[in-house]
PDB file of C-alpha atoms in Angstrom:
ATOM      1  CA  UNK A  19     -10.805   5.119  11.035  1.00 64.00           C
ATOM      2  CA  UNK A  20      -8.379   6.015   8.199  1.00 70.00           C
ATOM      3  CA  UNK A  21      -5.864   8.900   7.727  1.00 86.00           C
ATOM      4  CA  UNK A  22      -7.285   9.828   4.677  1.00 95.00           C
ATOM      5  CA  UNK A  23     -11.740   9.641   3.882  1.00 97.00           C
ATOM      6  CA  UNK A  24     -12.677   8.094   0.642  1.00 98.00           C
ATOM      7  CA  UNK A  25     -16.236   7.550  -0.455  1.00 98.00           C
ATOM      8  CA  UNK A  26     -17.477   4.001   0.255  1.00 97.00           C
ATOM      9  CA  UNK A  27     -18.652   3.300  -3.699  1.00 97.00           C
ATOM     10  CA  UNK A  28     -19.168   4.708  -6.215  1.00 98.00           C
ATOM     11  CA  UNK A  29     -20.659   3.641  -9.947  1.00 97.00           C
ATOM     12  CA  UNK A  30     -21.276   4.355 -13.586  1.00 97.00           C
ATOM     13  CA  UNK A  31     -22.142   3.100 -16.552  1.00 97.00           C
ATOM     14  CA  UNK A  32     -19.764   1.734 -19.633  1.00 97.00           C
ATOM     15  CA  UNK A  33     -18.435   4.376 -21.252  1.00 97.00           C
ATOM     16  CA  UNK A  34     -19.074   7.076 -18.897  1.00 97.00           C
ATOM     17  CA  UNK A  35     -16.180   8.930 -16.699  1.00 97.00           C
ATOM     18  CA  UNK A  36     -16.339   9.087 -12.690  1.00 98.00           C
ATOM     19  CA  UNK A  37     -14.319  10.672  -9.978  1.00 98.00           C
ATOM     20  CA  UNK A  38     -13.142   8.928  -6.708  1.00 98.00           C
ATOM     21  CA  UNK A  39     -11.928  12.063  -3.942  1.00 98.00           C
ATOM     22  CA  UNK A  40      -9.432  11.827  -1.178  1.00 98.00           C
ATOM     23  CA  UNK A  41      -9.580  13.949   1.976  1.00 98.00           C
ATOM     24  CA  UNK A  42      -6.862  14.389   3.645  1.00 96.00           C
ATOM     25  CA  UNK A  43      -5.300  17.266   5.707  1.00 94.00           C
ATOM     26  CA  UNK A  44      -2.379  19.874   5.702  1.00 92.00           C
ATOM     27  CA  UNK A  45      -0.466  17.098   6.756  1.00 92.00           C
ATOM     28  CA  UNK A  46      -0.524  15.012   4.246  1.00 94.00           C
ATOM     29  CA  UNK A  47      -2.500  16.017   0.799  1.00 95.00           C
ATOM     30  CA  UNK A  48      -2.531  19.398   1.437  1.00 95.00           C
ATOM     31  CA  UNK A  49       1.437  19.939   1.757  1.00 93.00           C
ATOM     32  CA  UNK A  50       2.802  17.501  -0.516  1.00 94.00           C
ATOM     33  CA  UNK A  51       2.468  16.438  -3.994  1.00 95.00           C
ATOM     34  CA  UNK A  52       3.216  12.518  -2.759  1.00 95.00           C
ATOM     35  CA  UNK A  53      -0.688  11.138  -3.377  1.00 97.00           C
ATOM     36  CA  UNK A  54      -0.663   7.661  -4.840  1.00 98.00           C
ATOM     37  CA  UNK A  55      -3.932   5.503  -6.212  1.00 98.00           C
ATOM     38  CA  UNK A  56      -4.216   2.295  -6.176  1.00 98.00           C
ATOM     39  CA  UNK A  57      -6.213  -0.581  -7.844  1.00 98.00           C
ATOM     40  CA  UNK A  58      -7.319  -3.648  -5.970  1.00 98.00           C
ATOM     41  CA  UNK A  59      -9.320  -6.788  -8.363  1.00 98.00           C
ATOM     42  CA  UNK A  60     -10.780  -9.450  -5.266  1.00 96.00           C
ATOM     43  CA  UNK A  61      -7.856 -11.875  -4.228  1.00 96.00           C
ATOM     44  CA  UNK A  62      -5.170  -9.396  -6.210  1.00 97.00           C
ATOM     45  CA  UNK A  63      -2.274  -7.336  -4.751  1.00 98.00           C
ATOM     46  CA  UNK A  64      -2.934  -4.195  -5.630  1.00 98.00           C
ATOM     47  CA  UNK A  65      -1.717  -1.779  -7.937  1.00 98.00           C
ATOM     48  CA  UNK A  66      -0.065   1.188  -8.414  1.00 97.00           C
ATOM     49  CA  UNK A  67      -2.079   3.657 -10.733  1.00 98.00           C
ATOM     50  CA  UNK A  68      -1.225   6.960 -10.209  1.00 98.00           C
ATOM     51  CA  UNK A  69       2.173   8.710  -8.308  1.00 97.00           C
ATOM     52  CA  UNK A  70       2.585  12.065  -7.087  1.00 97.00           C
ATOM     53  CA  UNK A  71      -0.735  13.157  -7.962  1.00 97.00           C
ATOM     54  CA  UNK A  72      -1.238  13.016 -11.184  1.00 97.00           C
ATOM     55  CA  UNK A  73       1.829  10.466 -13.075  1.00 97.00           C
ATOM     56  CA  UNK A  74       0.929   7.245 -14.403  1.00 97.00           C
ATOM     57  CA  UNK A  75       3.390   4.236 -14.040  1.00 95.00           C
ATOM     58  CA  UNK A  76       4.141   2.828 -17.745  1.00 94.00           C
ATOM     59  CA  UNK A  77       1.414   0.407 -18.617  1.00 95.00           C
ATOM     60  CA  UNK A  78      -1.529   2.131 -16.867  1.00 97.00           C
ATOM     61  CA  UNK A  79      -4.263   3.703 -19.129  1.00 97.00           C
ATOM     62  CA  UNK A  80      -4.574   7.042 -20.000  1.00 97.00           C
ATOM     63  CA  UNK A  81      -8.452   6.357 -19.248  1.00 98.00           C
ATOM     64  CA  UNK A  82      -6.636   7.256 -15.540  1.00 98.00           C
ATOM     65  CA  UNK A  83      -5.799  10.394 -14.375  1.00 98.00           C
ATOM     66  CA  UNK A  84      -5.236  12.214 -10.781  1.00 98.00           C
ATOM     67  CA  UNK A  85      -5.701  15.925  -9.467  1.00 98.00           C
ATOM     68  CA  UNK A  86      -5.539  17.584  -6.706  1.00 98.00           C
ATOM     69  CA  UNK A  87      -7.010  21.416  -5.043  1.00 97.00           C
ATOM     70  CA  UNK A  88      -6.425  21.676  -1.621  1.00 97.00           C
ATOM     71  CA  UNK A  89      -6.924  19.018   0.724  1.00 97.00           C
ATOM     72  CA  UNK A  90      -8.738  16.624  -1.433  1.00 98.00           C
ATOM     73  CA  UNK A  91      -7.200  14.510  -4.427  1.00 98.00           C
ATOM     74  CA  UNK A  92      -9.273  13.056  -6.166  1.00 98.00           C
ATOM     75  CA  UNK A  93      -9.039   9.914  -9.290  1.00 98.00           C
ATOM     76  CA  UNK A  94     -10.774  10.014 -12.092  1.00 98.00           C
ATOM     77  CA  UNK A  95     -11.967   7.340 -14.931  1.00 98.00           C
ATOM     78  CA  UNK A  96     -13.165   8.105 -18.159  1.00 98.00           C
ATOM     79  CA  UNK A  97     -14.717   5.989 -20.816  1.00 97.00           C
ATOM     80  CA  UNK A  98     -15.425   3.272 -18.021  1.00 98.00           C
ATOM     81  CA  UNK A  99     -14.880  -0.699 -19.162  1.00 97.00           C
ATOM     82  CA  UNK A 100     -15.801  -3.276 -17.090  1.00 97.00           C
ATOM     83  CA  UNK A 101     -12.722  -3.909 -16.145  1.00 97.00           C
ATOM     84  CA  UNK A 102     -12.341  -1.174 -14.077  1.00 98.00           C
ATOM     85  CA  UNK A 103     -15.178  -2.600 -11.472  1.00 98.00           C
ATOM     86  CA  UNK A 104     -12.709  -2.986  -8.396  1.00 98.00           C
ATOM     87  CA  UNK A 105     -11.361  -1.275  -5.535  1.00 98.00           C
ATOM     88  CA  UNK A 106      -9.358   1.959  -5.238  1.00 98.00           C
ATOM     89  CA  UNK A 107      -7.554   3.003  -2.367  1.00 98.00           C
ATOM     90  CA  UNK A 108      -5.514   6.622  -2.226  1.00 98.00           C
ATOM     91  CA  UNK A 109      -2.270   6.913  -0.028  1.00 97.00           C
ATOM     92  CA  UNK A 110      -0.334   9.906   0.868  1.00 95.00           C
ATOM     93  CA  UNK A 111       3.366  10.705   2.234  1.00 93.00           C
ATOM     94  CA  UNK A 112       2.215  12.489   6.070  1.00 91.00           C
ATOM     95  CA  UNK A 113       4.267  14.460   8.134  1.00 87.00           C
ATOM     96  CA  UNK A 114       2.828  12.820  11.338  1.00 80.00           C
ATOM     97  CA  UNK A 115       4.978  10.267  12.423  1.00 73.00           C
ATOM     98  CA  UNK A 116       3.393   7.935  10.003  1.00 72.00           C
ATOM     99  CA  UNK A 117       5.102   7.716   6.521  1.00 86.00           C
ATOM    100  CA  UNK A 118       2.275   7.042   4.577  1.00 92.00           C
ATOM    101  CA  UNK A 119      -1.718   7.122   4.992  1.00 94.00           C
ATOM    102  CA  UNK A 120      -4.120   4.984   2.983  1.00 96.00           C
ATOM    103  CA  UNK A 121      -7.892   6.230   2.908  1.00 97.00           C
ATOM    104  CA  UNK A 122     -10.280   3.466   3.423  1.00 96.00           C
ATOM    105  CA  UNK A 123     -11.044   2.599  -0.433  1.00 97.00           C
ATOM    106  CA  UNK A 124     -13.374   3.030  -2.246  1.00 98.00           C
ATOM    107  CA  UNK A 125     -15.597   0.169  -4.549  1.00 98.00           C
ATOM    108  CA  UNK A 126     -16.182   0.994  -7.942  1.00 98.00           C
ATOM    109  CA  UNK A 127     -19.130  -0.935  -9.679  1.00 97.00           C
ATOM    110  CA  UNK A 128     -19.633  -0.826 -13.705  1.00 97.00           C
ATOM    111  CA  UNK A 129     -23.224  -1.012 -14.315  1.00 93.00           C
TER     112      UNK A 129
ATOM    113  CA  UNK B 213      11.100  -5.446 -13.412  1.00 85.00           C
ATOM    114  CA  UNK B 214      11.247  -6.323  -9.645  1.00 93.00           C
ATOM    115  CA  UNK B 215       9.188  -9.422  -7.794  1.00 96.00           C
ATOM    116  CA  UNK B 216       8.889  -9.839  -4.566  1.00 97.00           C
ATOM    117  CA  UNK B 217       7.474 -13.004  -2.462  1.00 97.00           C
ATOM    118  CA  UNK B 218       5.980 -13.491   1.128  1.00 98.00           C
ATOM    119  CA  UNK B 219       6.512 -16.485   2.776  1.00 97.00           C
ATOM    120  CA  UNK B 220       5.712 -17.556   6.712  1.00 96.00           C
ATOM    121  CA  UNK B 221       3.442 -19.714   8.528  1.00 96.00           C
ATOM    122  CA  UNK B 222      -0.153 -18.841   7.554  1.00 96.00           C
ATOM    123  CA  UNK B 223      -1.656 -19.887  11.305  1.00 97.00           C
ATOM    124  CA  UNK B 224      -0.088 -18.296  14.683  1.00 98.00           C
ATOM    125  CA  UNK B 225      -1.606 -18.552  17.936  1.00 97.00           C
ATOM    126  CA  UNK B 226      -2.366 -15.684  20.317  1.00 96.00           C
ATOM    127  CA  UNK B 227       0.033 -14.058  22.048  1.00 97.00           C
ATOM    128  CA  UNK B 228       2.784 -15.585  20.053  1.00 97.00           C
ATOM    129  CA  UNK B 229       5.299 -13.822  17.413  1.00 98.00           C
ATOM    130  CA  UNK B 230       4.280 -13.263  13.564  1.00 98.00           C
ATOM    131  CA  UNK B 231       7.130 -13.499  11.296  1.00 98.00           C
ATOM    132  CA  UNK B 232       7.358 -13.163   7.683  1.00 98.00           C
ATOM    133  CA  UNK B 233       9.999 -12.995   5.085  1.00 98.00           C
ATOM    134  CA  UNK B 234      10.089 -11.549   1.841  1.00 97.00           C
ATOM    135  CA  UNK B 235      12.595 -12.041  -1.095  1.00 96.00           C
ATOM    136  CA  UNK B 236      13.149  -9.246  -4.017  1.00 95.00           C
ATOM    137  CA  UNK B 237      13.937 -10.479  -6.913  1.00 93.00           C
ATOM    138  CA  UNK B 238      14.956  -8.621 -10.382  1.00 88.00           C
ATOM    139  CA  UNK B 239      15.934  -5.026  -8.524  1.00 81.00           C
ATOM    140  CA  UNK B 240      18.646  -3.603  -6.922  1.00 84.00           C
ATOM    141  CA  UNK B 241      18.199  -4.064  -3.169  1.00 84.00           C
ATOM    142  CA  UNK B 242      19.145   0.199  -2.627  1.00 85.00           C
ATOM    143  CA  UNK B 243      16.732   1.520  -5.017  1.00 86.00           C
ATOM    144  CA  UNK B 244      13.612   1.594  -2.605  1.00 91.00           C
ATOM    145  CA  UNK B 245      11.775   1.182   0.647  1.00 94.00           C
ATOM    146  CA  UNK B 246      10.879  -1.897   1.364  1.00 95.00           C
ATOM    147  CA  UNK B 247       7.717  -2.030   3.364  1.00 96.00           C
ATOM    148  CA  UNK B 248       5.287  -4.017   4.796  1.00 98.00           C
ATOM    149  CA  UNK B 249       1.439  -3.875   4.276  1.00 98.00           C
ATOM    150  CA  UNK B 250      -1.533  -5.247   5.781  1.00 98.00           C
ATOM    151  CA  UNK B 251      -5.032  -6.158   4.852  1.00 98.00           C
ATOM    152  CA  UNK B 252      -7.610  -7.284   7.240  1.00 97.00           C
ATOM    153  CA  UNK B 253     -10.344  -9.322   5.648  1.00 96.00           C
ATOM    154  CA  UNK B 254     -12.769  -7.283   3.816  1.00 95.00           C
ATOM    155  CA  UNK B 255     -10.943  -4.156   5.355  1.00 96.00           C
ATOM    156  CA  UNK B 256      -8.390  -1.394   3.871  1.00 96.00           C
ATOM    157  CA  UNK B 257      -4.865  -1.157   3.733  1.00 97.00           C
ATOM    158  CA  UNK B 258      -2.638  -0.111   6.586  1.00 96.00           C
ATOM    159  CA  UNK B 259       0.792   0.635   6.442  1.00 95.00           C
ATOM    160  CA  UNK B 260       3.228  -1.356   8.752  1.00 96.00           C
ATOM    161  CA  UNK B 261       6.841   0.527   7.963  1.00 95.00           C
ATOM    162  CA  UNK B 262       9.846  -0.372   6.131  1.00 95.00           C
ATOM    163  CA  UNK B 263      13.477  -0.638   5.896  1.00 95.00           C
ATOM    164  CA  UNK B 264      15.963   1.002   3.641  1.00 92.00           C
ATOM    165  CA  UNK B 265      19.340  -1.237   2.509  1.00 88.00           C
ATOM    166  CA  UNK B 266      21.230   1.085   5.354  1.00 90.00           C
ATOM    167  CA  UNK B 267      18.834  -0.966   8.177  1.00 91.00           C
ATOM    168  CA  UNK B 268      17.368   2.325   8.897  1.00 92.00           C
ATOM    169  CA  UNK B 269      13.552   1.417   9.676  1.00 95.00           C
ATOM    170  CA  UNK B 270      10.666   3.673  10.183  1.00 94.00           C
ATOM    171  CA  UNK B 271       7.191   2.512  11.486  1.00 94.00           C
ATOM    172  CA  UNK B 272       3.556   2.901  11.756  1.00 93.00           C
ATOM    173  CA  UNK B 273       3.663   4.527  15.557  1.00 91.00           C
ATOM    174  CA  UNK B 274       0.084   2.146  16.028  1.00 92.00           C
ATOM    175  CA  UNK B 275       2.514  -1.010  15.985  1.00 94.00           C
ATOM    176  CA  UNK B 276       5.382   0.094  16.505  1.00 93.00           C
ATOM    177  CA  UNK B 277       5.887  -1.262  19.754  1.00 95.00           C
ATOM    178  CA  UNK B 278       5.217  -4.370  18.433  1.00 97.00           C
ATOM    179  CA  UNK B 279       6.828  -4.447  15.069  1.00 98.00           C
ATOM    180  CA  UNK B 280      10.116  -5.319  14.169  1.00 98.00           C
ATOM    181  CA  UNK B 281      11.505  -5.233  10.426  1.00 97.00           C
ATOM    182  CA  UNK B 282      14.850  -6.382   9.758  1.00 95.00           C
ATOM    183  CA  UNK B 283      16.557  -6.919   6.300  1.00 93.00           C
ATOM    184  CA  UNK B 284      19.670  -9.161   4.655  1.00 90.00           C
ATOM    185  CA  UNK B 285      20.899  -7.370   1.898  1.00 87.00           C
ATOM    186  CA  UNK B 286      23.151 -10.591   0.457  1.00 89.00           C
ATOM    187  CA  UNK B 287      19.955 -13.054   0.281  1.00 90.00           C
ATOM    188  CA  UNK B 288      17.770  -9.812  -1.094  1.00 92.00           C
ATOM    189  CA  UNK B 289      15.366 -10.713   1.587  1.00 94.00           C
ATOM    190  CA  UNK B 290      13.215  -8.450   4.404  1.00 95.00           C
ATOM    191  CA  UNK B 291      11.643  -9.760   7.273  1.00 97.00           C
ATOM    192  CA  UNK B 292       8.369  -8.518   9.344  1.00 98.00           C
ATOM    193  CA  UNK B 293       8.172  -9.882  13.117  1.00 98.00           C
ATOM    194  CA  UNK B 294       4.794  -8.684  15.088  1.00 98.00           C
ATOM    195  CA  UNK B 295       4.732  -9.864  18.589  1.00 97.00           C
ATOM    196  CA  UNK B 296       2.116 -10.355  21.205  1.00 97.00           C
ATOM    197  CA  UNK B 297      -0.561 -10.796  18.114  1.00 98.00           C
ATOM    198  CA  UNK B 298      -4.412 -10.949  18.579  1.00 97.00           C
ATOM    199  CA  UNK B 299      -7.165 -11.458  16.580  1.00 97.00           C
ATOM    200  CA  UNK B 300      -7.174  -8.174  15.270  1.00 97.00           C
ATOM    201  CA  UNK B 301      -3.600  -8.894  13.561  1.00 98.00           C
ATOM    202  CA  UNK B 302      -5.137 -11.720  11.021  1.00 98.00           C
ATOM    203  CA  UNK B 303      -4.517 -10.052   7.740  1.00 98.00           C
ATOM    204  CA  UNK B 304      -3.198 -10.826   4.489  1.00 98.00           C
ATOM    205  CA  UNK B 305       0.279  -9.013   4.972  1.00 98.00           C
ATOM    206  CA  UNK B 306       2.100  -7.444   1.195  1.00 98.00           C
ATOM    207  CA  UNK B 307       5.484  -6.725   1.161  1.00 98.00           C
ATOM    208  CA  UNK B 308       5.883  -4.012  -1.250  1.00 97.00           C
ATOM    209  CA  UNK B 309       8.794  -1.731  -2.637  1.00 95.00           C
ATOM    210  CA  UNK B 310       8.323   2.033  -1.606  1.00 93.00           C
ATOM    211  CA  UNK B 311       9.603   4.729  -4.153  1.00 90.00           C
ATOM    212  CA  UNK B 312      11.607   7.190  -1.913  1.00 86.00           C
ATOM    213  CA  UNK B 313      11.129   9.859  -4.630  1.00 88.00           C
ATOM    214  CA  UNK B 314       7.544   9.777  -4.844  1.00 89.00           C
ATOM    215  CA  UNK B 315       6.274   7.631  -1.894  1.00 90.00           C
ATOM    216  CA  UNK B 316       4.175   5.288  -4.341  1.00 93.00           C
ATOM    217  CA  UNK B 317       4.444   1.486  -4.137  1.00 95.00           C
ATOM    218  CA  UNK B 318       5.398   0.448  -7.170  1.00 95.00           C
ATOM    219  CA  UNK B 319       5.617  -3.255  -6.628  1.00 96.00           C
ATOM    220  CA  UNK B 320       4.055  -6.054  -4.830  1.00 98.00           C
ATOM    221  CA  UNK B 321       4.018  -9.197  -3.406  1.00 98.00           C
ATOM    222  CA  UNK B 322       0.719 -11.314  -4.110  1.00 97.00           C
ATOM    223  CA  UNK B 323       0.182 -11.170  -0.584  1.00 98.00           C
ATOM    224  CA  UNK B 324       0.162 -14.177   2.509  1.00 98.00           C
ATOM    225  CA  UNK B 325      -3.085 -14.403   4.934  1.00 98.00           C
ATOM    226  CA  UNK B 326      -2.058 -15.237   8.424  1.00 98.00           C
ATOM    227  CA  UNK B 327      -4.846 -15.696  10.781  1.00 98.00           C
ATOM    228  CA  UNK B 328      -4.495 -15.459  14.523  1.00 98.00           C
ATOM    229  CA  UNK B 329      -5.785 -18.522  16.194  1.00 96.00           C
ATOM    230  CA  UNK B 330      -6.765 -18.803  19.594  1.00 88.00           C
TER     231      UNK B 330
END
């Protein structure tokens, strides 16, 4: 079971924006601003997308952005390409004795 | 821009000693946290632990009586040893560079499957 709950999939259509959310606790999401998304193509490393909660690396599309209220981050997509169709995984710095949490990911299909 | 490279044995028996190294390339060695990363097949990530360019190390408390990560700052290289490894340790294993300011990882390796034989 992982640290942090993602959905299991989620899909749209081309074109169309969707959200991904992150559940953590007040030991990780809830107390720091240290949530991270990640992109993950089959066979690939993956990615960094997003950085303390809402920053995007140079390079990554402004299609991408990250939020967070409370517990829960969450990623979202707009104007989705096909392209996108691939796994996202969230991570968080925790103040457990862990350093940092991944949730479980999350498949994103393009219709 | 920095790289970074796995490379080990990609078959280790059962009970016997995982080890992996990985070399950073095109970054200064004392910028980040150099971590290690798992995959199981078909399964999510989990976080192993890392070392900073002092040699201080922190790890995931579910292996961290099993995990050792040790560094050599001249050859820009970090290694990962798991001991006593099962079944449930075949994985492809990332090394990765850890941002210290904002906990992302910002690069990766391409990643190195080891499977656990029996």
């Amino acid at each position: 079971q992982s640290a942090l709950t993602q959905p299991a999939s989620v899909s749209g259509s081309p074109g169309q924006s969707i959200t991904i959310s992150c559940i953590g606790t007040s030991s990780d999401v809830g107390n720091y601003d240290y949530v991270s998304w990640y992109q993950q193509h089959p066979g690939k490393a993956p990615r960094l997308m997003i950085y303390e909660v809402t920053n995007r690396p140079s390079g990554v599309s402004n299609r991408f952005s990250g939020s967070k209220s409370g517990n829960t981050a969450s990623l979202t997509i707009s104007g989705l390409q096909a392209e996108d169709e691939a796994d996202y995984y969230c991570s968080s710095f925790t103040s457990d004795r862990a350093l940092v949490v991944f949730g479980g990911g999350t498949t994103l299909t393009v219709l | 821009q920095v790289q970074l490279q796995e490379s080990g044995p990609g078959l280790v028996k059962a009970s016997e000693t995982l080890s992996l190294t990985c070399t950073v390339s095109g970054g200064s060695i004392s910028t980040y946290y150099w971590s290690w990363i798992r995959q199981p097949p078909g399964k999510g990530l989990e976080w192993i632990g890392y070392i900073y360019y002092t040699g201080s190390t922190k790890y995931n408390p579910s292996l961290k009586s099993r995990v050792i990560i040790s560094g050599d700052t001249s050859k820009k290289e970090f290694s990962l040893k798991l001991s006593s490894v099962t079944a449930a340790d075949t994985a492809v294993y990332y090394c990765a560079s850890l941002s210290g300011n904002s906990y992302g990882l910002d690069y990766w390796g391409q990643g190195t499957l080891v499977t656990v034989s029996s």
